[in-house]
Amino acid sequence: MRALSGIGVLLSIIFATGTVLTACGGQHTPESVAAPPVQEVEAVPTVSLPATPSTSKALPTPADTPVQPASPTPPPTATIDLTVAVQATQTAAAFPPTPLIVGEEQSTVELIPSETATSEPLPTPMDIYSWTLKVPILMYHYISEPPPGSDIYRVDLSVSPDDFRQQMAFLSENGYTPVDLNTLSLAIVNRATLPEKPVIITFDDGYLDAYENAFPILQEYGFEGTFFIITELIDLKSEGYMSWEMIEEMSRAGQRIESHSKTHPDLTLQSRDSIIYELLGSLETLAAHTGYRPRYLCYPAGRYNDETIAILKELDYWGAVTTMNGTWHGFDDRFEWRRVRIRNTTSITEFGYMLDMEGTLHGKPPSDG
C-alpha cells in the first residue's frame, strides 16, 4: 500500500514538472517528441527568377549549384532551360538587331562588292531647270563601207573610214572638244564649265568596225567617244560585233561605254519585268567588264515611252539619248536628249553646218535664268 502511494506521488511530481516546463515556453523538447529534421527542409530546391534583369547574372548554373546528398536534386534540364531563357531575354534586350548599313562589313550578311571605279557623282540639281545648253551629240553606226548588195538602211547608216577621219579633222581644226554625257549632265545640273565648243561623239550597237576603224582615229586626235553596247550580242560573240576584250581595251584607253539594252528590243512593247531585265541586265554586265557603272541609255531603235523613262529613273540612270534631231539639252528633258545623225551622204560642208545650226534642228536656246 505504501509502495502504491509512493508511485502515485512520483507520477504527480513528473506531471507537475512537465506542466511547468510547457508553461515556460517549451524551451526544452522531450526526447519522446521528434522535431522535423532541419536538413530535409533546407534540401528542397527552389529556383526563382530575379525581379529585374540587372540581377539575373547571379542566377547559378548547374555547375556551381551546391549538391545536398540528403535531398533529391531537380532534373538538370530544368535549371538549364531557365538559365538559357533568362540569358537569351537579356541578350535580346541589351543587343537589339543592328540594321544593315550599306558599305559596312557584316559577318553574317553577304555584301555586294562595290565597283573598282565609280562614276563621278551627279551633284544635287540646282533650281535652274530652264537652263539648257547647246552641245551637238553626233550619232554614228557603222564606220565602214557598206558591203555589196546592202539594203538602204545599211547604206544610210554607214560612214566610210575616210569620211569619218575627215569629220574628226574638221572638229580638231575648228576648235571643238569632245566630252562625254556625264560632263554634259554636270554642266546642265550645276553649271559646270564646258569647253568653248563642246561636242559628244556617240556610236550605236557595238559593231566591230567601231573598234577597227573609229577607235584608232579617235586615238589619233586624242578624242573621247561614247559607245552604246548591246550586251547579249557581245556575250554570244555575234558576227560583226566587238568582243569583250576589245570593249575593255577601249574603256581602259578612256572611251566611255554605255548601255544600248541587253537584246535591242522595242521597249514600248515590253512588260515592266522585261524592261527591267533589259536595262538592269545590260547595266550590270557593262559594269562587270569596265569597272564603272553606266549611267546613260541609248533607246533601241529610238523607241521609248513614259513607262520606259520611269523605270530608267528607278534604276538610277541619269539620262538617255534618242534618234531625234536636236542640239539643245536641258535637265527636264535629260531622258530625251536629241542627237545629230551622220549619214552615208553627209558631206563635210553639211557636217559643219549641222554642228552649228540652231533653227533647223529641233531644240530651244537657253533662257536667261
Coordinates of N, CA and C in Angstrom, one line a residue, residues 146-360:
P146 N 29.6 50.1 -146.9 CA 28.6 49.0 -146.9 C 28.9 47.9 -147.9
P147 N 28.7 46.7 -147.5 CA 29.0 45.6 -148.4 C 28.1 45.6 -149.6
P148 N 28.6 45.0 -150.7 CA 27.8 45.0 -151.9 C 26.4 44.3 -151.6
G149 N 25.4 44.9 -152.2 CA 24.0 44.3 -152.0 C 23.4 44.7 -150.7
S150 N 24.0 45.6 -149.9 CA 23.4 46.1 -148.7 C 22.0 46.8 -148.9
D151 N 21.1 46.6 -148.0 CA 19.9 47.3 -148.1 C 20.0 48.8 -147.8
I152 N 19.0 49.6 -148.0 CA 19.1 51.0 -147.9 C 19.4 51.5 -146.4
Y153 N 19.0 50.7 -145.5 CA 19.3 51.0 -144.1 C 20.8 50.9 -143.8
R154 N 21.4 49.8 -144.2 CA 22.8 49.6 -144.0 C 23.6 50.6 -144.7
V155 N 23.2 51.0 -145.9 CA 23.9 52.0 -146.7 C 23.8 53.4 -145.9
D156 N 22.6 53.7 -145.5 CA 22.3 55.0 -144.9 C 23.1 55.2 -143.6
L157 N 23.3 54.1 -142.8 CA 23.9 54.1 -141.5 C 25.4 54.0 -141.6
S158 N 26.0 53.9 -142.8 CA 27.4 53.6 -143.0 C 28.2 54.9 -143.3
V159 N 29.2 55.2 -142.6 CA 30.2 56.3 -142.9 C 31.5 55.7 -143.1
S160 N 32.1 56.0 -144.3 CA 33.4 55.4 -144.6 C 34.5 55.8 -143.6
P161 N 35.5 55.0 -143.4 CA 36.6 55.5 -142.6 C 37.3 56.8 -143.0
D162 N 37.3 57.0 -144.4 CA 37.9 58.2 -144.9 C 37.0 59.4 -144.5
D163 N 35.7 59.3 -144.7 CA 34.8 60.4 -144.3 C 34.9 60.6 -142.8
F164 N 34.9 59.6 -142.0 CA 35.0 59.8 -140.6 C 36.3 60.5 -140.2
R165 N 37.4 60.1 -140.8 CA 38.6 60.8 -140.4 C 38.5 62.3 -140.8
Q166 N 37.9 62.6 -141.9 CA 37.8 64.0 -142.4 C 36.9 64.8 -141.4
Q167 N 35.9 64.2 -140.9 CA 35.0 64.8 -139.9 C 35.7 65.0 -138.6
M168 N 36.5 64.1 -138.1 CA 37.3 64.3 -136.9 C 38.3 65.4 -137.1
A169 N 38.9 65.5 -138.3 CA 39.9 66.5 -138.6 C 39.2 67.9 -138.5
F170 N 37.9 67.9 -139.1 CA 37.2 69.2 -139.0 C 37.0 69.6 -137.6
L171 N 36.6 68.7 -136.7 CA 36.4 69.1 -135.3 C 37.7 69.6 -134.7
S172 N 38.8 69.0 -134.9 CA 40.0 69.4 -134.4 C 40.5 70.8 -134.9
E173 N 40.3 71.0 -136.2 CA 40.8 72.2 -136.8 C 39.9 73.4 -136.4
N174 N 38.7 73.2 -136.1 CA 37.7 74.2 -135.8 C 37.5 74.4 -134.3
G175 N 38.3 73.8 -133.4 CA 38.3 74.1 -132.0 C 37.3 73.4 -131.2
Y176 N 36.7 72.3 -131.7 CA 35.7 71.5 -131.0 C 36.5 70.6 -130.0
T177 N 35.9 70.4 -128.8 CA 36.4 69.5 -127.8 C 35.4 68.4 -127.5
P178 N 35.7 67.2 -127.8 CA 34.8 66.1 -127.4 C 34.7 65.9 -125.9
V179 N 33.5 65.7 -125.4 CA 33.3 65.4 -124.0 C 32.3 64.2 -123.9
D180 N 32.0 63.8 -122.7 CA 31.0 62.7 -122.5 C 29.7 63.2 -122.0
L181 N 28.8 62.3 -121.9 CA 27.4 62.7 -121.4 C 27.4 63.1 -120.0
N182 N 28.3 62.5 -119.2 CA 28.4 62.9 -117.8 C 28.8 64.4 -117.6
T183 N 29.7 64.8 -118.5 CA 30.2 66.2 -118.5 C 29.0 67.1 -118.8
L184 N 28.2 66.7 -119.8 CA 27.0 67.5 -120.2 C 26.1 67.6 -119.0
S185 N 25.8 66.5 -118.3 CA 24.9 66.5 -117.1 C 25.4 67.4 -116.1
L186 N 26.7 67.4 -115.7 CA 27.2 68.3 -114.7 C 27.1 69.7 -115.1
A187 N 27.3 70.0 -116.4 CA 27.1 71.4 -116.8 C 25.7 71.9 -116.8
I188 N 24.7 71.0 -117.1 CA 23.3 71.4 -117.0 C 22.8 71.5 -115.6
V189 N 23.2 70.5 -114.8 CA 22.7 70.5 -113.4 C 23.3 71.5 -112.5
N190 N 24.6 71.7 -112.6 CA 25.4 72.5 -111.7 C 26.2 73.6 -112.4
R191 N 25.9 73.8 -113.6 CA 26.6 74.9 -114.4 C 28.1 74.7 -114.4
A192 N 28.5 73.5 -114.4 CA 30.0 73.2 -114.5 C 30.5 73.8 -115.9
T193 N 31.7 74.2 -115.9 CA 32.3 74.9 -117.1 C 32.5 73.8 -118.2
L194 N 32.0 74.2 -119.4 CA 32.3 73.4 -120.6 C 33.3 74.0 -121.4
P195 N 34.0 73.2 -122.3 CA 34.9 73.8 -123.3 C 34.1 74.8 -124.2
E196 N 34.8 75.6 -124.9 CA 34.1 76.7 -125.7 C 33.2 76.0 -126.8
K197 N 33.7 75.0 -127.4 CA 32.9 74.3 -128.4 C 32.8 72.8 -128.1
P198 N 31.9 72.4 -127.2 CA 31.8 71.0 -126.8 C 31.1 70.2 -127.8
V199 N 31.4 69.0 -128.0 CA 30.7 68.0 -128.9 C 30.8 66.6 -128.3
I200 N 29.8 65.8 -128.5 CA 29.8 64.5 -128.0 C 29.7 63.5 -129.2
I201 N 30.6 62.5 -129.2 CA 30.6 61.6 -130.4 C 30.1 60.2 -129.9
T202 N 29.0 59.8 -130.4 CA 28.5 58.5 -130.0 C 28.4 57.5 -131.1
F203 N 28.5 56.2 -130.7 CA 28.4 55.1 -131.7 C 27.4 54.1 -131.1
D204 N 26.4 53.7 -132.0 CA 25.4 52.8 -131.5 C 25.7 51.3 -131.9
D205 N 25.3 50.4 -131.0 CA 25.3 49.0 -131.3 C 26.5 48.1 -130.9
G206 N 27.7 48.7 -131.0 CA 28.9 47.9 -130.7 C 29.4 47.1 -131.9
Y207 N 29.3 47.7 -133.1 CA 29.9 47.0 -134.3 C 31.4 46.8 -134.2
L208 N 31.9 45.8 -134.9 CA 33.3 45.5 -134.9 C 34.1 46.7 -135.6
D209 N 33.5 47.4 -136.6 CA 34.3 48.4 -137.2 C 34.4 49.7 -136.3
A210 N 33.7 49.7 -135.3 CA 33.9 50.8 -134.3 C 35.2 50.7 -133.6
Y211 N 35.6 49.4 -133.4 CA 36.9 49.1 -132.8 C 38.0 49.2 -133.8
E212 N 37.8 48.6 -135.0 CA 38.8 48.5 -136.0 C 39.1 49.8 -136.7
N213 N 38.0 50.7 -136.9 CA 38.2 51.9 -137.7 C 38.0 53.2 -136.9
A214 N 37.0 53.3 -136.1 CA 36.7 54.5 -135.4 C 37.7 54.7 -134.2
F215 N 38.0 53.7 -133.4 CA 38.8 53.8 -132.2 C 40.2 54.3 -132.6
P216 N 40.9 53.8 -133.6 CA 42.2 54.3 -133.9 C 42.2 55.8 -134.3
I217 N 41.2 56.2 -135.0 CA 41.1 57.6 -135.5 C 40.9 58.5 -134.3
L218 N 40.0 58.1 -133.4 CA 39.8 58.8 -132.1 C 41.1 59.0 -131.3
Q219 N 41.8 57.9 -131.2 CA 43.1 58.0 -130.5 C 44.1 58.9 -131.2
E220 N 44.1 58.9 -132.5 CA 45.0 59.8 -133.3 C 44.7 61.2 -133.0
Y221 N 43.5 61.6 -132.8 CA 43.2 63.0 -132.5 C 43.0 63.3 -131.0
G222 N 43.2 62.3 -130.2 CA 43.0 62.5 -128.7 C 41.6 62.7 -128.3
F223 N 40.7 62.1 -129.0 CA 39.2 62.4 -128.8 C 38.6 61.2 -128.0
E224 N 37.6 61.6 -127.2 CA 36.8 60.7 -126.4 C 35.5 60.4 -127.1
G225 N 35.2 59.1 -127.3 CA 33.9 58.7 -127.8 C 33.0 58.0 -126.8
T226 N 31.7 57.9 -127.1 CA 30.8 57.1 -126.2 C 30.2 56.0 -127.1
F227 N 30.4 54.7 -126.6 CA 29.9 53.6 -127.4 C 28.8 52.9 -126.6
F228 N 27.6 52.8 -127.3 CA 26.4 52.2 -126.7 C 26.4 50.7 -127.1
I229 N 26.5 49.8 -126.1 CA 26.7 48.4 -126.4 C 25.4 47.5 -126.2
I230 N 25.1 46.6 -127.1 CA 24.1 45.6 -126.9 C 24.7 44.4 -126.3
T231 N 24.6 44.2 -125.0 CA 25.5 43.3 -124.3 C 25.3 41.8 -124.7
E232 N 24.1 41.4 -124.9 CA 23.9 40.0 -125.2 C 24.5 39.6 -126.6
L233 N 24.6 40.5 -127.5 CA 25.2 40.2 -128.8 C 26.7 40.0 -128.6
I234 N 27.3 40.8 -127.6 CA 28.7 40.6 -127.3 C 28.9 39.3 -126.6
D235 N 28.0 38.9 -125.7 CA 28.1 37.6 -124.9 C 28.1 36.5 -125.9
L236 N 27.2 36.6 -126.9 CA 27.1 35.5 -127.9 C 28.1 35.5 -129.0
K237 N 29.0 36.5 -128.9 CA 30.1 36.6 -129.9 C 29.5 36.6 -131.3
S238 N 28.5 37.5 -131.5 CA 27.8 37.6 -132.8 C 28.7 38.2 -133.8
E239 N 28.6 37.7 -135.0 CA 29.4 38.1 -136.1 C 29.2 39.6 -136.4
G240 N 30.3 40.3 -136.6 CA 30.2 41.7 -136.9 C 30.2 42.6 -135.7
Y241 N 30.3 42.0 -134.5 CA 30.3 42.8 -133.3 C 31.6 42.7 -132.6
M242 N 31.9 43.7 -131.7 CA 33.2 43.6 -130.9 C 33.1 42.5 -129.9
S243 N 34.3 42.2 -129.4 CA 34.4 41.2 -128.3 C 34.6 42.0 -127.0
W244 N 34.4 41.3 -125.9 CA 34.6 42.0 -124.6 C 36.0 42.5 -124.4
E245 N 37.0 41.7 -124.9 CA 38.4 42.2 -124.8 C 38.6 43.5 -125.5
M246 N 37.9 43.7 -126.7 CA 38.0 45.0 -127.4 C 37.4 46.1 -126.6
I247 N 36.2 45.8 -126.1 CA 35.5 46.8 -125.3 C 36.3 47.2 -124.1
E248 N 36.8 46.3 -123.4 CA 37.6 46.6 -122.2 C 38.9 47.4 -122.5
E249 N 39.5 47.1 -123.7 CA 40.6 47.9 -124.1 C 40.3 49.3 -124.4
M250 N 39.2 49.5 -125.0 CA 38.7 50.9 -125.3 C 38.4 51.6 -124.0
S251 N 37.8 50.9 -123.1 CA 37.4 51.5 -121.8 C 38.7 52.0 -121.1
R252 N 39.7 51.1 -121.1 CA 40.9 51.5 -120.4 C 41.6 52.7 -121.1
A253 N 41.4 52.8 -122.4 CA 42.0 53.9 -123.1 C 41.2 55.2 -123.0
G254 N 40.2 55.2 -122.2 CA 39.4 56.5 -121.9 C 38.2 56.7 -122.7
Q255 N 37.8 55.7 -123.5 CA 36.5 55.8 -124.2 C 35.4 55.4 -123.2
R256 N 34.2 56.0 -123.4 CA 33.1 55.7 -122.5 C 32.2 54.6 -123.1
I257 N 31.8 53.7 -122.2 CA 31.0 52.5 -122.6 C 29.6 52.7 -121.9
E258 N 28.5 52.8 -122.6 CA 27.2 52.9 -122.0 C 26.2 51.9 -122.6
S259 N 25.0 51.9 -122.1 CA 24.1 50.9 -122.4 C 23.2 51.1 -123.6
H260 N 23.0 50.1 -124.4 CA 22.1 50.1 -125.5 C 21.1 48.9 -125.4
S261 N 20.8 48.5 -124.1 CA 20.0 47.4 -123.7 C 20.7 46.1 -123.8
K262 N 20.0 45.0 -123.5 CA 20.6 43.7 -123.5 C 20.4 43.0 -124.8
T263 N 19.2 43.1 -125.4 CA 18.9 42.4 -126.7 C 18.4 43.3 -127.8
H264 N 18.3 44.6 -127.5 CA 17.8 45.6 -128.5 C 16.3 45.4 -129.0
P265 N 15.4 45.3 -128.0 CA 14.0 45.2 -128.4 C 13.3 46.5 -128.4
D266 N 12.1 46.6 -128.9 CA 11.3 47.8 -128.9 C 10.8 47.8 -127.4
L267 N 11.3 48.7 -126.6 CA 10.9 48.8 -125.2 C 9.5 49.2 -125.0
T268 N 8.8 49.8 -126.0 CA 7.5 50.2 -125.8 C 6.5 49.0 -125.9
L269 N 7.0 47.9 -126.3 CA 6.2 46.7 -126.5 C 6.5 45.7 -125.4
Q270 N 7.3 46.0 -124.4 CA 7.7 45.1 -123.4 C 7.0 45.3 -122.1
S271 N 6.9 44.2 -121.3 CA 6.3 44.3 -120.0 C 7.3 45.0 -119.1
R272 N 6.8 45.4 -117.9 CA 7.7 46.1 -116.9 C 8.9 45.2 -116.6
D273 N 8.6 43.9 -116.3 CA 9.7 43.0 -116.0 C 10.7 42.9 -117.1
S274 N 10.2 42.8 -118.3 CA 11.1 42.7 -119.4 C 12.0 43.9 -119.6
I275 N 11.4 45.1 -119.4 CA 12.2 46.3 -119.5 C 13.3 46.4 -118.4
I276 N 12.9 46.0 -117.2 CA 13.9 45.9 -116.1 C 15.0 45.0 -116.5
Y277 N 14.6 43.8 -117.0 CA 15.6 42.8 -117.4 C 16.6 43.4 -118.5
E278 N 16.0 44.1 -119.4 CA 16.9 44.7 -120.5 C 17.8 45.7 -120.0
L279 N 17.3 46.6 -119.1 CA 18.1 47.8 -118.7 C 19.0 47.4 -117.6
L280 N 18.6 46.7 -116.6 CA 19.4 46.3 -115.5 C 20.4 45.3 -115.9
G281 N 20.0 44.3 -116.7 CA 20.9 43.3 -117.2 C 22.1 43.9 -118.0
S282 N 21.8 44.8 -118.8 CA 22.9 45.5 -119.6 C 23.8 46.3 -118.7
L283 N 23.2 47.0 -117.8 CA 24.0 47.8 -116.8 C 25.0 47.0 -116.0
E284 N 24.5 45.9 -115.5 CA 25.3 45.0 -114.6 C 26.4 44.4 -115.4
T285 N 26.1 43.9 -116.6 CA 27.1 43.3 -117.5 C 28.2 44.3 -117.8
L286 N 27.9 45.5 -118.2 CA 28.9 46.5 -118.6 C 29.7 46.9 -117.4
A287 N 29.1 47.0 -116.2 CA 29.9 47.3 -115.0 C 30.9 46.3 -114.7
A288 N 30.5 45.0 -114.9 CA 31.5 43.9 -114.7 C 32.7 43.9 -115.6
H289 N 32.5 44.5 -116.8 CA 33.6 44.5 -117.8 C 34.4 45.8 -117.8
T290 N 33.8 46.9 -117.3 CA 34.5 48.1 -117.4 C 35.0 48.6 -116.0
G291 N 34.3 48.1 -115.0 CA 34.7 48.6 -113.6 C 34.0 49.8 -113.2
Y292 N 33.1 50.4 -114.0 CA 32.3 51.5 -113.5 C 30.8 51.3 -114.0
R293 N 30.0 52.0 -113.3 CA 28.5 51.9 -113.5 C 28.1 52.8 -114.7
P294 N 27.5 52.2 -115.8 CA 27.0 53.0 -116.8 C 25.8 53.9 -116.3
R295 N 25.7 55.1 -116.8 CA 24.6 56.0 -116.4 C 23.7 56.4 -117.5
Y296 N 23.9 56.0 -118.7 CA 23.1 56.6 -119.8 C 22.7 55.4 -120.8
L297 N 21.5 55.6 -121.3 CA 21.0 54.6 -122.3 C 20.8 55.2 -123.6
C298 N 21.0 54.5 -124.6 CA 20.6 54.8 -126.0 C 19.4 53.9 -126.3
Y299 N 18.2 54.5 -126.5 CA 17.0 53.7 -126.7 C 17.1 52.8 -127.9
P300 N 16.9 51.5 -127.8 CA 16.9 50.7 -129.0 C 15.9 51.2 -130.1
A301 N 16.5 51.4 -131.3 CA 15.7 51.9 -132.4 C 15.0 53.3 -132.1
G302 N 15.4 53.9 -131.0 CA 14.9 55.2 -130.6 C 13.5 55.1 -130.0
R303 N 13.0 53.9 -129.6 CA 11.7 53.7 -129.2 C 11.6 53.7 -127.6
Y304 N 10.7 54.6 -127.1 CA 10.5 54.7 -125.6 C 9.2 55.3 -125.4
N305 N 8.8 55.3 -124.1 CA 7.5 55.9 -123.7 C 7.7 56.3 -122.2
D306 N 6.6 56.8 -121.6 CA 6.7 57.3 -120.2 C 7.1 56.2 -119.2
E307 N 6.6 55.0 -119.5 CA 7.0 53.9 -118.6 C 8.5 53.6 -118.7
T308 N 9.0 53.6 -119.9 CA 10.5 53.4 -120.0 C 11.3 54.4 -119.2
I309 N 10.9 55.7 -119.3 CA 11.6 56.7 -118.6 C 11.4 56.6 -117.1
A310 N 10.3 56.2 -116.6 CA 10.0 56.0 -115.2 C 10.9 54.9 -114.7
I311 N 11.1 53.8 -115.4 CA 11.9 52.7 -115.0 C 13.4 53.1 -115.0
L312 N 13.8 53.9 -116.0 CA 15.2 54.4 -116.0 C 15.5 55.1 -114.8
K313 N 14.6 56.0 -114.3 CA 14.8 56.7 -113.1 C 14.9 55.8 -111.9
E314 N 14.1 54.8 -111.8 CA 14.1 53.8 -110.7 C 15.4 53.1 -110.7
L315 N 16.0 52.8 -111.8 CA 17.3 52.1 -111.9 C 18.5 53.0 -111.8
D316 N 18.2 54.3 -111.5 CA 19.3 55.3 -111.3 C 20.1 55.6 -112.5
Y317 N 19.5 55.5 -113.7 CA 20.1 56.1 -114.9 C 20.0 57.6 -114.8
W318 N 21.0 58.3 -115.4 CA 21.0 59.7 -115.3 C 20.4 60.4 -116.6
G319 N 20.3 59.7 -117.6 CA 19.8 60.3 -118.9 C 19.8 59.3 -120.0
A320 N 19.2 59.7 -121.1 CA 19.1 58.8 -122.3 C 19.1 59.7 -123.6
V321 N 19.6 59.0 -124.6 CA 19.6 59.7 -125.9 C 18.6 59.1 -126.9
T322 N 18.1 59.9 -127.8 CA 17.1 59.4 -128.8 C 17.7 59.4 -130.2
T323 N 16.9 59.2 -131.2 CA 17.3 59.3 -132.6 C 16.8 60.5 -133.2
M324 N 16.1 61.4 -132.4 CA 15.5 62.6 -132.9 C 16.6 63.7 -133.1
N325 N 16.5 64.6 -134.0 CA 17.5 65.6 -134.3 C 17.3 66.8 -133.2
G326 N 18.5 67.3 -132.8 CA 18.5 68.4 -131.9 C 19.8 68.6 -131.3
T327 N 20.1 69.9 -130.9 CA 21.4 70.2 -130.3 C 21.3 70.8 -128.9
W328 N 20.1 71.3 -128.5 CA 19.9 71.9 -127.2 C 19.5 70.8 -126.2
H329 N 20.0 70.9 -125.0 CA 19.7 69.9 -124.0 C 19.5 70.6 -122.6
G330 N 18.6 70.1 -121.8 CA 18.3 70.6 -120.5 C 18.1 69.5 -119.5
F331 N 17.8 69.9 -118.3 CA 17.6 68.9 -117.2 C 16.3 68.2 -117.3
D332 N 15.2 69.0 -117.6 CA 13.9 68.4 -117.7 C 13.8 67.3 -118.8
D333 N 14.5 67.5 -119.9 CA 14.4 66.5 -121.0 C 15.7 65.6 -121.0
R334 N 16.3 65.4 -119.9 CA 17.5 64.6 -119.8 C 17.3 63.1 -120.3
F335 N 16.1 62.6 -120.3 CA 15.9 61.3 -120.8 C 15.3 61.3 -122.3
E336 N 15.5 62.5 -122.9 CA 15.1 62.6 -124.3 C 16.1 63.5 -125.1
W337 N 17.3 63.4 -124.7 CA 18.3 64.2 -125.4 C 18.4 63.8 -126.9
R338 N 18.4 64.8 -127.7 CA 18.4 64.6 -129.2 C 19.8 64.5 -129.7
R339 N 20.0 64.0 -130.9 CA 21.3 63.9 -131.5 C 21.3 64.4 -132.9
V340 N 22.5 64.4 -133.5 CA 22.7 64.8 -134.9 C 23.1 63.5 -135.7
R341 N 22.2 63.0 -136.5 CA 22.5 61.8 -137.3 C 23.5 62.1 -138.4
I342 N 24.6 61.4 -138.4 CA 25.6 61.4 -139.5 C 25.3 60.3 -140.5
R343 N 25.0 60.6 -141.7 CA 24.6 59.6 -142.7 C 25.8 59.3 -143.7
N344 N 25.5 58.3 -144.6 CA 26.5 58.0 -145.6 C 26.7 59.1 -146.6
T345 N 25.7 59.9 -146.8 CA 25.7 61.0 -147.8 C 26.1 62.4 -147.2
T346 N 26.4 62.4 -145.9 CA 26.7 63.7 -145.2 C 28.1 64.2 -145.7
S347 N 28.1 65.4 -146.4 CA 29.3 66.0 -146.9 C 30.0 66.7 -145.7
I348 N 31.2 67.1 -145.9 CA 31.9 67.8 -144.9 C 31.3 69.2 -144.7
T349 N 30.8 69.8 -145.8 CA 30.1 71.1 -145.6 C 28.8 71.0 -144.8
E350 N 28.0 69.9 -145.1 CA 26.8 69.7 -144.3 C 27.2 69.3 -142.8
F351 N 28.3 68.6 -142.7 CA 28.8 68.3 -141.3 C 29.0 69.5 -140.5
G352 N 29.7 70.5 -141.0 CA 30.0 71.7 -140.3 C 28.7 72.5 -140.1
Y353 N 27.8 72.5 -141.0 CA 26.5 73.2 -140.8 C 25.7 72.6 -139.7
M354 N 25.7 71.3 -139.7 CA 24.9 70.6 -138.7 C 25.4 70.8 -137.3
L355 N 26.7 71.0 -137.1 CA 27.3 71.3 -135.8 C 26.8 72.6 -135.3
D356 N 26.7 73.6 -136.2 CA 26.5 75.0 -135.8 C 25.0 75.5 -135.9
M357 N 24.2 74.7 -136.6 CA 22.8 75.2 -136.9 C 22.0 75.2 -135.6
E358 N 21.1 76.2 -135.6 CA 20.3 76.4 -134.4 C 18.8 76.3 -134.8
G359 N 18.4 76.8 -135.9 CA 17.0 76.9 -136.2 C 16.5 75.6 -136.8
T360 N 17.2 75.0 -137.7 CA 16.7 73.8 -138.4 C 16.6 72.6 -137.5

